[in-house]
Short mmCIF file of C-alpha atoms in Angstrom, two decimals:
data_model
loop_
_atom_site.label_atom_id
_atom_site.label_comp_id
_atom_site.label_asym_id
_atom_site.label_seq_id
_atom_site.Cartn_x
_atom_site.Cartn_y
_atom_site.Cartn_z
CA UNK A 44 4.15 -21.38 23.38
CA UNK A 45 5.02 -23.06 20.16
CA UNK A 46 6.22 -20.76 17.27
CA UNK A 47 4.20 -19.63 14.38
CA UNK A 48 5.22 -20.57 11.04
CA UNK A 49 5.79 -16.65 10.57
CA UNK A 50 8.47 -16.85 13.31
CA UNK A 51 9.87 -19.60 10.85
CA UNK A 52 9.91 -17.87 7.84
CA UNK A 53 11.66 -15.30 9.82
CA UNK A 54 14.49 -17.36 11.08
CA UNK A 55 17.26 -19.54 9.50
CA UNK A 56 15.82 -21.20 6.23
CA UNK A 57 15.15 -25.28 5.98
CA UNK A 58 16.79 -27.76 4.32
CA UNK A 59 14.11 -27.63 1.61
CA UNK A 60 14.60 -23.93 1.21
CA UNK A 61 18.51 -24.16 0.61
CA UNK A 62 17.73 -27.16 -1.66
CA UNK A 63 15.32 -25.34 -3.98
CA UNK A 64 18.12 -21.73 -3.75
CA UNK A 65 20.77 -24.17 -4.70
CA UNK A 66 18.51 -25.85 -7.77
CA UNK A 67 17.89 -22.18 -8.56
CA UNK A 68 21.52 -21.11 -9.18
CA UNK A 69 22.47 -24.25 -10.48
CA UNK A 70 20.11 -23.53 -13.30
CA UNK A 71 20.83 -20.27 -13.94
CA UNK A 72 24.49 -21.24 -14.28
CA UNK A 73 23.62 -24.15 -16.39
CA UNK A 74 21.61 -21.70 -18.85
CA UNK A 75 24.59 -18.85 -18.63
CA UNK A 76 27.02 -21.98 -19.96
CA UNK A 77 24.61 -23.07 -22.84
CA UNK A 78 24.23 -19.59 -24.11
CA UNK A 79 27.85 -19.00 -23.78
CA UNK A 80 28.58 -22.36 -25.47
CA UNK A 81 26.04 -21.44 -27.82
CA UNK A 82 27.68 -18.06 -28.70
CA UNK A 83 30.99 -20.08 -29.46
CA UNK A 84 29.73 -22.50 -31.83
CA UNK A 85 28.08 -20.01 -33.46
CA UNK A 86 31.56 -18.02 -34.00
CA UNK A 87 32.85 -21.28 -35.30
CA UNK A 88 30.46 -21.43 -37.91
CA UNK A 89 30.42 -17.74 -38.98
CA UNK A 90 33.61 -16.61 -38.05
CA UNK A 91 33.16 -12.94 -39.03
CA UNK A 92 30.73 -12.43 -35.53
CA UNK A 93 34.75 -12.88 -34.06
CA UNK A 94 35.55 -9.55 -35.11
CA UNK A 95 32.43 -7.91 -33.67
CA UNK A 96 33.45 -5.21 -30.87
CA UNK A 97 31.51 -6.55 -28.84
CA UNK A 98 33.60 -9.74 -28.04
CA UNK A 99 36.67 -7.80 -27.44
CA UNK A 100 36.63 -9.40 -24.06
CA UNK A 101 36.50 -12.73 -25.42
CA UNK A 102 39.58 -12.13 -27.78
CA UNK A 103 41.86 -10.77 -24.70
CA UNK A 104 41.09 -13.69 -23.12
CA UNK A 105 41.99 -16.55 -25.80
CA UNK A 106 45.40 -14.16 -26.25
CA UNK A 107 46.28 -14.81 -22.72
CA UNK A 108 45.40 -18.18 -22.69
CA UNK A 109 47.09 -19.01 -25.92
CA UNK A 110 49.77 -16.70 -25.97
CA UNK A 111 50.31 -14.47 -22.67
CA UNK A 112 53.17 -14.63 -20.87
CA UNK A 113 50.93 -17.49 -18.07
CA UNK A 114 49.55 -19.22 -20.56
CA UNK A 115 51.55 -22.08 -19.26
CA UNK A 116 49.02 -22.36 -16.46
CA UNK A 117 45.87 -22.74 -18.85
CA UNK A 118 46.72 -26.34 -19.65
CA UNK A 119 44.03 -28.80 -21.05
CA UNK A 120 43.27 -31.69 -18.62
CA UNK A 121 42.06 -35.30 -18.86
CA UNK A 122 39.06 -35.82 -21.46
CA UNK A 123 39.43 -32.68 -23.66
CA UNK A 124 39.30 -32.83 -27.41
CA UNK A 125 42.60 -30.92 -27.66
CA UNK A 126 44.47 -33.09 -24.83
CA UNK A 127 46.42 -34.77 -27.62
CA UNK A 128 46.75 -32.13 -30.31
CA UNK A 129 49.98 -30.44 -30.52
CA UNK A 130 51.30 -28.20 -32.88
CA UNK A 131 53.81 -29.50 -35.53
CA UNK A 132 56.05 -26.23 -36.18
CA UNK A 133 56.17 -26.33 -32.61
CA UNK A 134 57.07 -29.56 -31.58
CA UNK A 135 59.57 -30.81 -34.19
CA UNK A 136 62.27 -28.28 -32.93
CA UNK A 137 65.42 -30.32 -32.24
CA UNK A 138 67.23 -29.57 -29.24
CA UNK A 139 71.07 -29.76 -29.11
CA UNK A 140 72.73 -32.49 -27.42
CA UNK A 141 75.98 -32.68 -25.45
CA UNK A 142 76.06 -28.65 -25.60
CA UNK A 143 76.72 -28.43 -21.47
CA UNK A 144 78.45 -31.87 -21.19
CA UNK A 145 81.31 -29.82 -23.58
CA UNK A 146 81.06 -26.69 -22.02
CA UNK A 147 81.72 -28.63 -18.54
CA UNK A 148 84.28 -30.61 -20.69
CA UNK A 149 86.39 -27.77 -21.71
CA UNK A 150 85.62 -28.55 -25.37
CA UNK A 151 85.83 -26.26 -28.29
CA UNK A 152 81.99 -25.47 -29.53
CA UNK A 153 81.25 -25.12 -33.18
CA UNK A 154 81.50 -21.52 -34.44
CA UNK A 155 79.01 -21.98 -37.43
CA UNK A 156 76.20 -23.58 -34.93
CA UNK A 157 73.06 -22.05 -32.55
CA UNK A 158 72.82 -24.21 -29.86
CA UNK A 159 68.69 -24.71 -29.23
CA UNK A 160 68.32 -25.13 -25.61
CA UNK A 161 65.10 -25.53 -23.36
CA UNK A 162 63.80 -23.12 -20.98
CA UNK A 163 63.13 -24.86 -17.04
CA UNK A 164 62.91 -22.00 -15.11
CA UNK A 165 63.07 -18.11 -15.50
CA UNK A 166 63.40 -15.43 -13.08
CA UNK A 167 63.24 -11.83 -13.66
CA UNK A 168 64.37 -9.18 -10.92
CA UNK A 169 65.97 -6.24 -9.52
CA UNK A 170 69.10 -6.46 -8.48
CA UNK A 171 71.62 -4.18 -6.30
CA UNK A 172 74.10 -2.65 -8.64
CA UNK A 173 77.23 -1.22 -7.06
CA UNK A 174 78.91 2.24 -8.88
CA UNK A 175 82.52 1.86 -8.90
CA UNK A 176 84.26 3.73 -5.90
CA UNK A 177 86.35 6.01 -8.66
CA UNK A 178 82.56 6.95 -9.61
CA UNK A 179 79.87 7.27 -6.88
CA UNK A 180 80.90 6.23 -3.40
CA UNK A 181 78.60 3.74 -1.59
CA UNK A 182 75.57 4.28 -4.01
CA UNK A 183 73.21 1.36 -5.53
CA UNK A 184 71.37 1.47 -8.31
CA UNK A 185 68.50 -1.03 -8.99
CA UNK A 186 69.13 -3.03 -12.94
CA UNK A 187 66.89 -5.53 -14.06
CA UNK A 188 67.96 -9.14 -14.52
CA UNK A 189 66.40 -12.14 -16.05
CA UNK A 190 67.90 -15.39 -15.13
CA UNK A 191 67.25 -18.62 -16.81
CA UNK A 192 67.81 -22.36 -16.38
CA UNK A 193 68.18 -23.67 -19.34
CA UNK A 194 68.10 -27.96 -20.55
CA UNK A 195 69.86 -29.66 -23.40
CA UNK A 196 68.61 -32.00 -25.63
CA UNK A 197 70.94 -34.39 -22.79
CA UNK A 198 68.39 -32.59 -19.94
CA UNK A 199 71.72 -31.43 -18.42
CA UNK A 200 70.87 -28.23 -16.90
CA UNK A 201 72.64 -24.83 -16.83
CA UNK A 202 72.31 -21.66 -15.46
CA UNK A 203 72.33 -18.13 -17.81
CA UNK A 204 71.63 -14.74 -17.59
CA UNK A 205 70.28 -12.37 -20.61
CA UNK A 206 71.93 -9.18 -21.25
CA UNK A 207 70.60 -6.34 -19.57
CA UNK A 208 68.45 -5.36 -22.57
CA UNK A 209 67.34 -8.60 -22.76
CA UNK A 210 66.08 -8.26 -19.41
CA UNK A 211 62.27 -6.82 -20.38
CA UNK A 212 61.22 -8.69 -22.91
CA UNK A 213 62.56 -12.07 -21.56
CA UNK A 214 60.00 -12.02 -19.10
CA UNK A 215 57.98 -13.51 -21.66
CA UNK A 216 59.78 -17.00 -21.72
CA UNK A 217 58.14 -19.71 -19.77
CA UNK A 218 58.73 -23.37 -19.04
CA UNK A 219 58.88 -25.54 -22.21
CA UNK A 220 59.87 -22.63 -24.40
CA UNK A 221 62.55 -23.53 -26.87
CA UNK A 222 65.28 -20.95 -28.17
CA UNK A 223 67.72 -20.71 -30.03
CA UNK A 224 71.20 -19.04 -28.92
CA UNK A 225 72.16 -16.60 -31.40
CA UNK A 226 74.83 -14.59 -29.75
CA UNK A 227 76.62 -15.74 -26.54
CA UNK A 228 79.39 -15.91 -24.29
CA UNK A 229 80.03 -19.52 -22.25
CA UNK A 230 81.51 -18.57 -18.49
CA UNK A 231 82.17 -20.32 -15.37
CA UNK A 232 81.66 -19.17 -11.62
CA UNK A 233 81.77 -20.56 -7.89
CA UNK A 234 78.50 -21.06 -5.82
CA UNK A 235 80.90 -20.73 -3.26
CA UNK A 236 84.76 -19.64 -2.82
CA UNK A 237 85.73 -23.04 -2.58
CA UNK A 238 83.17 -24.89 -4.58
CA UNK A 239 83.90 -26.52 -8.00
CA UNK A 240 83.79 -24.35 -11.14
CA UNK A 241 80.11 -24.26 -12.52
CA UNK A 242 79.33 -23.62 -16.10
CA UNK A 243 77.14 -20.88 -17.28
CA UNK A 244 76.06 -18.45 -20.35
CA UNK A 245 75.65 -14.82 -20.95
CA UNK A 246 73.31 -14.51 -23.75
CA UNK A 247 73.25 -11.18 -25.88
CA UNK A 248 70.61 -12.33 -28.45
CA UNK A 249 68.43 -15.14 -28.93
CA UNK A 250 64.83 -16.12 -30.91
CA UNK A 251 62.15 -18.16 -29.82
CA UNK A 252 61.67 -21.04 -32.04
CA UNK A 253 59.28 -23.32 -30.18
CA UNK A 254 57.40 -25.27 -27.48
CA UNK A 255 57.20 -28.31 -25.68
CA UNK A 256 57.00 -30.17 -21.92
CA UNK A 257 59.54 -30.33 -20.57
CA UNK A 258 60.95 -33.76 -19.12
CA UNK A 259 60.06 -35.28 -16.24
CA UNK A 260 61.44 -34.16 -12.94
CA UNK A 261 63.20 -37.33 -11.96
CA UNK A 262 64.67 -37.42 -15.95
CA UNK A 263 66.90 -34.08 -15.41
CA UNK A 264 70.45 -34.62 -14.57
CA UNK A 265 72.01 -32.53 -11.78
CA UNK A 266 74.34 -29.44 -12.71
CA UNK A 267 77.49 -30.75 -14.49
CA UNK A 268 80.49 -29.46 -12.99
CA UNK A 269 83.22 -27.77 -15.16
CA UNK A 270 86.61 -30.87 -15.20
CA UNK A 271 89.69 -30.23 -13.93
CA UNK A 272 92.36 -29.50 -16.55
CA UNK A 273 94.38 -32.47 -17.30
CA UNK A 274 97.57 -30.50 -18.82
CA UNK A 275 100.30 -29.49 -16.63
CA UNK A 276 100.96 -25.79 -16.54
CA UNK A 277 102.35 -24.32 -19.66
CA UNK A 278 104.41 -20.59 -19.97
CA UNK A 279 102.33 -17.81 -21.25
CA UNK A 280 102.21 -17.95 -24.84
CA UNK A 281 104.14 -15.55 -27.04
CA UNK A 282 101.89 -13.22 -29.65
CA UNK A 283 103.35 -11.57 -32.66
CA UNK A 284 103.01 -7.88 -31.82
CA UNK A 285 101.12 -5.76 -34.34
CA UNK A 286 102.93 -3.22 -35.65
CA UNK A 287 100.37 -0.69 -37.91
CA UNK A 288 103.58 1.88 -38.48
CA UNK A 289 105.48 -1.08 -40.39
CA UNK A 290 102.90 -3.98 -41.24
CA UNK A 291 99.19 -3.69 -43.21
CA UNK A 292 96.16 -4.49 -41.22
CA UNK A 293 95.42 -8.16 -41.11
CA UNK A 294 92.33 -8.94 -43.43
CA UNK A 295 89.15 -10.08 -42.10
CA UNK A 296 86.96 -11.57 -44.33
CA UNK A 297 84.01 -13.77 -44.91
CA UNK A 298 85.99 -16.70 -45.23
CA UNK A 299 88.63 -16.05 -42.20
CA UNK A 300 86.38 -13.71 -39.83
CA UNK A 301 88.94 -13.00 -37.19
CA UNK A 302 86.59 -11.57 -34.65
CA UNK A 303 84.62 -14.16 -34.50
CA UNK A 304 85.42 -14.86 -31.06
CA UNK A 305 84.33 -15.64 -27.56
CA UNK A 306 81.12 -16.75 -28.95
CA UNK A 307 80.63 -13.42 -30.66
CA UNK A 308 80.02 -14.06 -34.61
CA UNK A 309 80.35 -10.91 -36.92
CA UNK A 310 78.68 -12.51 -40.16
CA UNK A 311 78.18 -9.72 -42.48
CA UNK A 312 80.97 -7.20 -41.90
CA UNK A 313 84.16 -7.05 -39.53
CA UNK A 314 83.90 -5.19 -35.94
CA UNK A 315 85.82 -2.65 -36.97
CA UNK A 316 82.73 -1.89 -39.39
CA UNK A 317 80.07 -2.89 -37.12
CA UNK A 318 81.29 -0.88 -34.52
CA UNK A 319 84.09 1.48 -35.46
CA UNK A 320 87.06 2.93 -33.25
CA UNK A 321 86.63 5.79 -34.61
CA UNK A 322 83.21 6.33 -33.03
CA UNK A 323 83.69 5.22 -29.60
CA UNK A 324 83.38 8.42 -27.47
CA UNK A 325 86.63 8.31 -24.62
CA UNK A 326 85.22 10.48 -22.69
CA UNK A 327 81.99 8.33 -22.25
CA UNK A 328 84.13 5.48 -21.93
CA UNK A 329 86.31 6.73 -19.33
CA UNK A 330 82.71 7.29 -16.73
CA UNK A 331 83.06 3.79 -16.34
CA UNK A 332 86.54 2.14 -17.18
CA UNK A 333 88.47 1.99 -13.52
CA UNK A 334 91.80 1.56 -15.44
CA UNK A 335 92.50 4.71 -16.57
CA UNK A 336 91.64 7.87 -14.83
CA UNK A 337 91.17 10.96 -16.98
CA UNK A 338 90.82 13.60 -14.27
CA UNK A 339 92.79 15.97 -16.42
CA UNK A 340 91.06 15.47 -19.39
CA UNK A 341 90.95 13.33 -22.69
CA UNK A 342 93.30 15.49 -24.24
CA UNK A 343 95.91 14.80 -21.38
CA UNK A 344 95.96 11.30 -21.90
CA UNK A 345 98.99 9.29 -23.62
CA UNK A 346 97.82 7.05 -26.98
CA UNK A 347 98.49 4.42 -24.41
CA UNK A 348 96.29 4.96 -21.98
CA UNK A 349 93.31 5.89 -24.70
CA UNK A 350 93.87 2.33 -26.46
CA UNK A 351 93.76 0.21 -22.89
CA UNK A 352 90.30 2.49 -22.34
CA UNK A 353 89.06 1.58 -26.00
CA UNK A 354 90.67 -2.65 -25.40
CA UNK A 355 88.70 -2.43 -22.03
CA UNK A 356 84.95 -1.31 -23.89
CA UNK A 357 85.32 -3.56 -26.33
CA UNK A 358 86.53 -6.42 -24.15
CA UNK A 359 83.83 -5.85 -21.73
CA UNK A 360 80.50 -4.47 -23.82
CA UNK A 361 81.36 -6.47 -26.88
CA UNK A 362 82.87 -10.03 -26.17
CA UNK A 363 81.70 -9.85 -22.25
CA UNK A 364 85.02 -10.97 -20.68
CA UNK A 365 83.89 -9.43 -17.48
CA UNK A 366 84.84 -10.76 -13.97
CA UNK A 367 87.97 -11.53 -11.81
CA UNK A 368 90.35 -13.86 -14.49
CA UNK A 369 88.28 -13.51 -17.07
CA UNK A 370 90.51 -12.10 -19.95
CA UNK A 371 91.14 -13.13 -23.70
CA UNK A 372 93.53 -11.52 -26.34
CA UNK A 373 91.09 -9.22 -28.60
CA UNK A 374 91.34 -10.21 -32.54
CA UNK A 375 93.98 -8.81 -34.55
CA UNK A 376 91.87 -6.85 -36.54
CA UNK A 377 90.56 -4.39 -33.92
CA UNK A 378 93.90 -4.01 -32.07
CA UNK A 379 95.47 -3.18 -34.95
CA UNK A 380 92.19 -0.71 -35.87
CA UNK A 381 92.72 0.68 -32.16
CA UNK A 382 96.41 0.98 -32.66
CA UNK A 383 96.16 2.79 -35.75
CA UNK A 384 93.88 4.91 -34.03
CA UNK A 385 96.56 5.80 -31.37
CA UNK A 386 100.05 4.58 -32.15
CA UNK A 387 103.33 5.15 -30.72
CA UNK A 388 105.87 7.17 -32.42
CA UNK A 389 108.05 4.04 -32.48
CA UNK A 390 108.01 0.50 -33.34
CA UNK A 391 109.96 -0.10 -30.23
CA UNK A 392 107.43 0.83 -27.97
CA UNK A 393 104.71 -1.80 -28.75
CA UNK A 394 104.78 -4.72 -26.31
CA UNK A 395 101.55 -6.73 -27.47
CA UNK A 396 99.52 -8.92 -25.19
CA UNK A 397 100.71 -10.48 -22.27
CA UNK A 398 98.95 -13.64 -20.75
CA UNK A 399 98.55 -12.59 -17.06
CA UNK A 400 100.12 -14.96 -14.59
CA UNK A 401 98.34 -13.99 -11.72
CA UNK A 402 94.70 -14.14 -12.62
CA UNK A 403 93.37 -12.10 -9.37
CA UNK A 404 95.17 -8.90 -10.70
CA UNK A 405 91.94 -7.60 -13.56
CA UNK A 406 94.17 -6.29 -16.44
CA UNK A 407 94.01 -5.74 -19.54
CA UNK A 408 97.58 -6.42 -21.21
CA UNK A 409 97.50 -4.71 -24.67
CA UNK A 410 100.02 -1.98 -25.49
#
């Protein structure tokens, strides 16, 4: 028996049914974008309806499009009015050039210059934090990171990593972004133990001052490797030892900032303003400097012991010489400020900074 055509109606639709559903919603979606295209014009000609709380929605969205930390995914594509426009302030930012060739050179980098470097690539994370074994045995703690890969104006590449409380808000850089390096330290590692040295940066403060694409894949040189050194090996230099019992304290001025080193720039006022001796707290400072151990107490501890824990803090929280080798003779302002602070009852017993000869033994020198 044939079916009726109320079995058909029952069972899967025809072609001419799905045709007229689809012509349907294809209208309705049609009408939804007029209206909607019609409501945006209509903001463009009497802006004030933009404020209306209604269209809170609408302004949340053309934030994160514009401005949010993906907004690098909302690009414009072939055909659209705005493919071409760029913005000016933006674009005219110019990046530094040969910044990582010198760094990889060796060379000496301008003291009274930001480098402006591009962003590549950022990654932010958790990372695995080991407590020293005088502290907490065998216990991690989880710290945020943010790493970056940063291009010159030469599109040499280079790796960095933003201080710790840096960490949050850089989250918000994305490919193309443009900043400026306001306070950094240049360092070197291994990928490996027996790779060549790598250049790198520790940045402790930076603005964004821009955006633009980025070059072309194929256009981006390959990590420069740090040269050899050329000079045969030399004896450790000899430093004049500061003396506060028997000499003034050096001046450091506007002019001749002596701490102004190891990419650390005091502009306005010296360290020992900035950041006094006399309010460093030694007994928060000796939780987590492994060179001294205060067991017994502060109070037990020699002046010399108290100045290697206050040369240590400053070495490592201030100019960031952190790391196996990684060492530098403090300006002659603060160790004379932390000497002062703690001296010897004798001239005799000062013995300065040493350069260390073997560079595996961590120490810090000053007496």
């Amino acid at each position: 028996m044939a079916n009726s055509p109320q079995d058909d109606a029952a069972g899967k639709p025809t072609k001419k049914q799905d045709k007229r559903a689809a012509d349907i919603k294809g209208k309705a979606q049609h009408e939804l974008h007029a209206e909607f295209e019609n409501l945006l014009q209509s903001i463009l000609t009497k802006p004030h309806l933009w404020f209306d709380r209604s269209l809170q929605y609408l302004r949340n969205f053309v934030a994160t499009v514009s401005r949010g930390i993906d907004r690098h995914k909302f690009t414009a594509v072939e055909g659209d009015e705005a493919l071409t426009v760029t913005d000016e302030k933006e674009s005219s930012t110019t990046i530094t050039t040969k910044f990582i060739s010198s760094l990889a050179a060796g060379k000496n980098l301008p003291d009274d210059v930001d480098p402006i470097l591009s962003v590549l690539s950022r990654k932010t994370g958790f990372h695995d934090h080991l407590h020293h074994e005088s502290m907490i045995q065998n216990q991690k703690q989880k710290v945020k990171l943010t790493h970056l890969t940063l291009l010159d104006g030469d599109n040499n590449q280079i790796h960095a990593r933003l201080a710790t409380h840096l960490a949050d808000i850089g989250r918000q850089l994305v490919e193309g972004d443009i900043i400026k390096l306001e306070l950094f330290t240049p360092l070197t590692y291994h990928v490996k133990e027996d790779s060549p040295l790598m250049p790198a940066l520790f940045i402790l403060q930076y603005s964004r001052v821009g955006h633009a694409p980025v070059p072309l894949q194929k256009s981006i040189q390959a990590m420069l490797c740090c040269e050899p050194t050329k000079q045969p090996p030399t004896e450790a230099p000899a430093y004049n030892i500061l003396d506060p019992l028997t000499q003034p304290p050096p001046e450091c001025t506007f002019d001749k900032r002596l701490c102004r080193k190891f990419g650390v720039n005091f502009i306005g006022r010296c360290i020992c303003e900035e950041i006094p001796v006399d309010k460093r707290n030694l007994e928060i400072i000796a939780e987590d400097c492994y060179l001294v151990s205060a067991n017994d107490g502060i109070d037990k501890l020699k002046n010399k012991n108290k100045r290697i824990m206050l040369y240590w803090w400053y070495a490592t929280n201030i100019y960031s010489l952190n790391g196996k080798g990684n060492r530098g003779k403090l300006p002659d302002c603060l160790e004379y400020a932390i000497k002062a602070k703690y001296p010897e009852k004798d001239s005799s017993d000062w013995t300065g900074y040493k350069d260390g000869s073997k560079p595996k033994k961590k120490k810090i020198q000053l007496n």
